JSON list of C-alpha atoms and ligand atoms in Angstrom, two decimals:
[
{"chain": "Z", "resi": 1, "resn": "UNK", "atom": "CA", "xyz": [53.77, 3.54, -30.15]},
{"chain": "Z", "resi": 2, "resn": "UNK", "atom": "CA", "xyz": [57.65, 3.84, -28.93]},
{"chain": "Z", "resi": 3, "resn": "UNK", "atom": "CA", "xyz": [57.88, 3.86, -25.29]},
{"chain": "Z", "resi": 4, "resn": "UNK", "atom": "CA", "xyz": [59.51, 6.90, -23.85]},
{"chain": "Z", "resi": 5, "resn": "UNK", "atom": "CA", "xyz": [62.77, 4.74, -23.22]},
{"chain": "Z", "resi": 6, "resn": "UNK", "atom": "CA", "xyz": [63.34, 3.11, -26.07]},
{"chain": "Z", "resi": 7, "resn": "UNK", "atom": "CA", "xyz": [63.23, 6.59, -27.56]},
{"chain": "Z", "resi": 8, "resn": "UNK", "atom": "CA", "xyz": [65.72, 7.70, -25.49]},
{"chain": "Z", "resi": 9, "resn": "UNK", "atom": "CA", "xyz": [67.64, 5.18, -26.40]},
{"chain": "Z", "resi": 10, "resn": "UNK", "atom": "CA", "xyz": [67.91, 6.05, -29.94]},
{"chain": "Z", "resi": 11, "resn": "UNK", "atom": "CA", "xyz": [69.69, 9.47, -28.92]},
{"chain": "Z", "resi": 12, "resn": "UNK", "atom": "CA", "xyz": [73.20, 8.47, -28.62]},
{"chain": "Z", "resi": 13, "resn": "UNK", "atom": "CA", "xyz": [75.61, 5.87, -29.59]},
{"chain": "Z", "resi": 14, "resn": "UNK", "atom": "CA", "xyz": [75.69, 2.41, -27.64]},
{"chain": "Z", "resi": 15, "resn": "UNK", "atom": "CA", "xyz": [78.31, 0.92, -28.80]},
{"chain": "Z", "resi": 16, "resn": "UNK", "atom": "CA", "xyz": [80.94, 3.64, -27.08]},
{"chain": "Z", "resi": 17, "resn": "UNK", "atom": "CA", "xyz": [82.61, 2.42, -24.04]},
{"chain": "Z", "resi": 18, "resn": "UNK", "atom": "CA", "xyz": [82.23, 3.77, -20.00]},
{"chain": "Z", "resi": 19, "resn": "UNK", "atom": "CA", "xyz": [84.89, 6.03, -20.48]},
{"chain": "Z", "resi": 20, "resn": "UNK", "atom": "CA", "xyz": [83.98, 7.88, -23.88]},
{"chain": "Z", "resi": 21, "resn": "UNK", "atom": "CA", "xyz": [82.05, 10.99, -23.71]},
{"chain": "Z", "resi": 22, "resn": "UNK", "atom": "CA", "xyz": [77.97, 9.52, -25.47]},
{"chain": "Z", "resi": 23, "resn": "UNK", "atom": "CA", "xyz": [76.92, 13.04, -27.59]},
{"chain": "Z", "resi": 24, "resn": "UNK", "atom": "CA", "xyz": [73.56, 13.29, -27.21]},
{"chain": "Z", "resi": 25, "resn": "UNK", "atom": "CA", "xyz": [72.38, 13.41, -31.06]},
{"chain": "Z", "resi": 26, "resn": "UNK", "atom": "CA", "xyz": [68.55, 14.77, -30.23]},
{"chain": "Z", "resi": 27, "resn": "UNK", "atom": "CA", "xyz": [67.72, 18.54, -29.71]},
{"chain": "Z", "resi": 28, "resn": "UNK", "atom": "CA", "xyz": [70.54, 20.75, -27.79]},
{"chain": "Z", "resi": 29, "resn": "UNK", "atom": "CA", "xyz": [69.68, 23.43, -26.04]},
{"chain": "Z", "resi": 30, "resn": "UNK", "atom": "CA", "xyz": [72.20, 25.91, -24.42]},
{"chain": "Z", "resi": 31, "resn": "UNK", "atom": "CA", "xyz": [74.65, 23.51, -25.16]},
{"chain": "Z", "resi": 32, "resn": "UNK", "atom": "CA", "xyz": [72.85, 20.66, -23.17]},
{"chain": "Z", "resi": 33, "resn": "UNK", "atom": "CA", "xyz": [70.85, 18.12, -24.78]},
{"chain": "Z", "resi": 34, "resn": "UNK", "atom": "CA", "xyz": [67.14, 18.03, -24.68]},
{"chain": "Z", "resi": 35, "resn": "UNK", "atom": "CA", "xyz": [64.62, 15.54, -24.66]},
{"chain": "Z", "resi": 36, "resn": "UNK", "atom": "CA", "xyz": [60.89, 14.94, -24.04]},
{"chain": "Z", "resi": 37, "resn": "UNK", "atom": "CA", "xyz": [59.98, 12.68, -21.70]},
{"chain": "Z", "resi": 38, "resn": "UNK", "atom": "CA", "xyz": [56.17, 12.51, -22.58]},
{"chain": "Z", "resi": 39, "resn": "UNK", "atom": "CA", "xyz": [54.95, 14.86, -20.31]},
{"chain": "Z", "resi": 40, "resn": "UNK", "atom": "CA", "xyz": [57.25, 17.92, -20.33]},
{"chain": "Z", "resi": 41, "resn": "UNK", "atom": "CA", "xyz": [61.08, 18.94, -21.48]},
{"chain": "Z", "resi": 42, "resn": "UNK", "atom": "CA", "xyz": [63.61, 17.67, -19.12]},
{"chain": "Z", "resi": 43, "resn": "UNK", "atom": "CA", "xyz": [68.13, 17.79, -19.40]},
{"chain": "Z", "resi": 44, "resn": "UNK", "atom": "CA", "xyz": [68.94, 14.91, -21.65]},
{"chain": "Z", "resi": 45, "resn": "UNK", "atom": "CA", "xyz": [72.19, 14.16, -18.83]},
{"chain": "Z", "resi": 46, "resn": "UNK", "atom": "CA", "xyz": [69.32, 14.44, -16.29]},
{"chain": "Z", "resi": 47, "resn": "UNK", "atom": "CA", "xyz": [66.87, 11.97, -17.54]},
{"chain": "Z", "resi": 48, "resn": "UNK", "atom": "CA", "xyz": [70.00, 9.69, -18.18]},
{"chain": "Z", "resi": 49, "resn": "UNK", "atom": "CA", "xyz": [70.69, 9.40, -14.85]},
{"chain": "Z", "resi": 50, "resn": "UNK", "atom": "CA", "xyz": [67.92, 8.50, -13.65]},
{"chain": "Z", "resi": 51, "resn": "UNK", "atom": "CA", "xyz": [67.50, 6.27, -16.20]},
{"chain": "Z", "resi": 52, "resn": "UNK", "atom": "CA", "xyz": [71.04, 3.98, -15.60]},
{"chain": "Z", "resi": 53, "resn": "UNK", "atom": "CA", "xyz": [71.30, 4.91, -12.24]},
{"chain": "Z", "resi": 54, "resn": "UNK", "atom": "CA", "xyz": [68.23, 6.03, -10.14]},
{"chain": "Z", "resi": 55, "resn": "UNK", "atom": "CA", "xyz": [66.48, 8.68, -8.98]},
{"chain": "Z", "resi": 56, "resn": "UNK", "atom": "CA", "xyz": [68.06, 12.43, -8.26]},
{"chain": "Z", "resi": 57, "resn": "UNK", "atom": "CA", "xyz": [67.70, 13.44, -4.65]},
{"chain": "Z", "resi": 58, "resn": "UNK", "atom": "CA", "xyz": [65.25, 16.70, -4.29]},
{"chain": "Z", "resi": 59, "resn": "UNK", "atom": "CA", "xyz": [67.26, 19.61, -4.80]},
{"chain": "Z", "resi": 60, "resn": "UNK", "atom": "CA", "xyz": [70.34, 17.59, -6.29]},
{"chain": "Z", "resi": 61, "resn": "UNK", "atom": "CA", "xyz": [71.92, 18.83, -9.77]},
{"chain": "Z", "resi": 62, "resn": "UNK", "atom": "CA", "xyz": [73.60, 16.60, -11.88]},
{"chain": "Z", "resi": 63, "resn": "UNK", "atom": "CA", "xyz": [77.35, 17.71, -12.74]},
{"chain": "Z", "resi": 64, "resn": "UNK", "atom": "CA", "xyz": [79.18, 16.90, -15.50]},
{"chain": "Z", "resi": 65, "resn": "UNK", "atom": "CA", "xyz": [82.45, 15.28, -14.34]},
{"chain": "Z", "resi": 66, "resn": "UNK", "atom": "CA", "xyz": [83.98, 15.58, -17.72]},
{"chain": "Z", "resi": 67, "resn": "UNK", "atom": "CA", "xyz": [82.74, 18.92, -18.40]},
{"chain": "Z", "resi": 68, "resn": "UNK", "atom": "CA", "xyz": [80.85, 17.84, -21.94]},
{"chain": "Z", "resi": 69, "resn": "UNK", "atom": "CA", "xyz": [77.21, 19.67, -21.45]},
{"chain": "Z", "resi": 70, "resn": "UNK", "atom": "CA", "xyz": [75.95, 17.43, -24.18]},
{"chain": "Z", "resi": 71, "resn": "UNK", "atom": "CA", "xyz": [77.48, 14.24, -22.81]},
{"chain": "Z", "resi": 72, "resn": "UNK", "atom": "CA", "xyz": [75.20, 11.73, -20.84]},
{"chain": "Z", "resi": 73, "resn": "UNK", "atom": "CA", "xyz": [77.30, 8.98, -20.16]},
{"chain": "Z", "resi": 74, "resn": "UNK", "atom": "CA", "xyz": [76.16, 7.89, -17.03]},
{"chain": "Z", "resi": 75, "resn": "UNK", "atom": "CA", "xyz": [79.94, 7.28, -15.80]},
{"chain": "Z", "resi": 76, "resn": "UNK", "atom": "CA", "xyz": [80.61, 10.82, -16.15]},
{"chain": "Z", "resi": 77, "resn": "UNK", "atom": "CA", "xyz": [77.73, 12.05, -13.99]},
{"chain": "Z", "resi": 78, "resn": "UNK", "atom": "CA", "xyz": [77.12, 13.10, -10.42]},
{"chain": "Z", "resi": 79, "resn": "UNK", "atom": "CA", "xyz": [74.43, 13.70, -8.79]},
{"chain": "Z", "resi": 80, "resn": "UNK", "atom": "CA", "xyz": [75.48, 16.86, -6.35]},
{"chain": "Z", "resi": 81, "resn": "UNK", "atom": "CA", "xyz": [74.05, 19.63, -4.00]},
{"chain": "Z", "resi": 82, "resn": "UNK", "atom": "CA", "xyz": [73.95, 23.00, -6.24]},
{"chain": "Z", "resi": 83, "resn": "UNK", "atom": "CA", "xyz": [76.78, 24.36, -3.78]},
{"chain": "Z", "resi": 84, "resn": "UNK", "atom": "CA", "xyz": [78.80, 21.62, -4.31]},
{"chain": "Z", "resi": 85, "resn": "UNK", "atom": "CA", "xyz": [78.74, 21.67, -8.24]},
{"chain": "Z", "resi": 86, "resn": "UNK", "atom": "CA", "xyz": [79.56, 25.97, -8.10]},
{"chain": "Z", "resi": 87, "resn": "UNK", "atom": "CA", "xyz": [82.62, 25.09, -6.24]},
{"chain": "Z", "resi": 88, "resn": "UNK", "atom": "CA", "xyz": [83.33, 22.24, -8.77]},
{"chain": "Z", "resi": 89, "resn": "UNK", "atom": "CA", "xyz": [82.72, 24.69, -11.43]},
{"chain": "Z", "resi": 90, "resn": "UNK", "atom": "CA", "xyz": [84.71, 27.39, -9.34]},
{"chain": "Z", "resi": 91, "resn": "UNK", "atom": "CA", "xyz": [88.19, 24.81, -8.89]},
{"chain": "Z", "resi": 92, "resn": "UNK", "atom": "CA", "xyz": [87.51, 23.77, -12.84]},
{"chain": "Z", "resi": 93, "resn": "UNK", "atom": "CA", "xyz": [88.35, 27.51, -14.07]},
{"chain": "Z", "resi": 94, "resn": "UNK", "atom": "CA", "xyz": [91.60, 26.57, -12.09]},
{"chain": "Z", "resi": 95, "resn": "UNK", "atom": "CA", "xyz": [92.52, 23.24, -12.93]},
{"chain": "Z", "resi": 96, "resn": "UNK", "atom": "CA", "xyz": [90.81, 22.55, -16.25]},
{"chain": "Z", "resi": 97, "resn": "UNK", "atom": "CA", "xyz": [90.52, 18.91, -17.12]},
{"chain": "Z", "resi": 98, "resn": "UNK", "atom": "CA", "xyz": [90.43, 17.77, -20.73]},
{"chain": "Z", "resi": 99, "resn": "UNK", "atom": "CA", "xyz": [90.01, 14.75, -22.27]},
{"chain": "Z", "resi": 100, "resn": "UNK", "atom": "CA", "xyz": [92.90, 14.07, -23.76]},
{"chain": "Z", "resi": 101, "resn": "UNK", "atom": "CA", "xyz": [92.65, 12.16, -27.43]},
{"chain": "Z", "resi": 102, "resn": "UNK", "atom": "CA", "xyz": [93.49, 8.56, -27.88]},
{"chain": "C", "resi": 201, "resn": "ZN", "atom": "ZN1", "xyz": [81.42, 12.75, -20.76]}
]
């Protein structure tokens, strides 16, 4: 049986570097990706933090610093207070950062 991890790990590319957006390649739902963790559904960007970087804080969201919903490089991912990722999203409608091709 594969573990739980090592299925995760077949959801995206590993060979992309820090800075590159990894497209999660398993279910997307609402534009984020999905995954099943065993016991229930959880944010593919979610589980990916916790994964390469540690456990989210109760009531924390995890923002997207690149603004890719299905992106879950762990570089481009916060772990924030809910009022601190609206005003993120709030000063993004303003200043709109895009990755810029290269
Ligand atoms: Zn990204």
């Amino acid at each position: 049986m594969i573990s739980v991890k090592t299925r995760f790990l077949t959801k995206f590319e590993s060979n992309l570097s820090d800075e590159e957006c990894w497209p999660w390649k398993g279910q997307i739902k609402n534009e984020y990706g999905v995954f099943y963790n065993g016991i229930k559904q959880v944010s593919a960007h979610r589980f990916s933090y916790e994964y390469f970087v540690g456990p989210i804080p109760e009531n924390f969201t995890v923002d997207h610093l690149c603004y890719n919903k299905s992106c879950i490089n762990p570089f481009h991912l916060d772990a924030v207070t809910l009022s601190t990722n609206i005003q993120r999203a709030a000063l993004s409608r303003k200043t709109v950062l895009k990755h810029r091709p290269r």
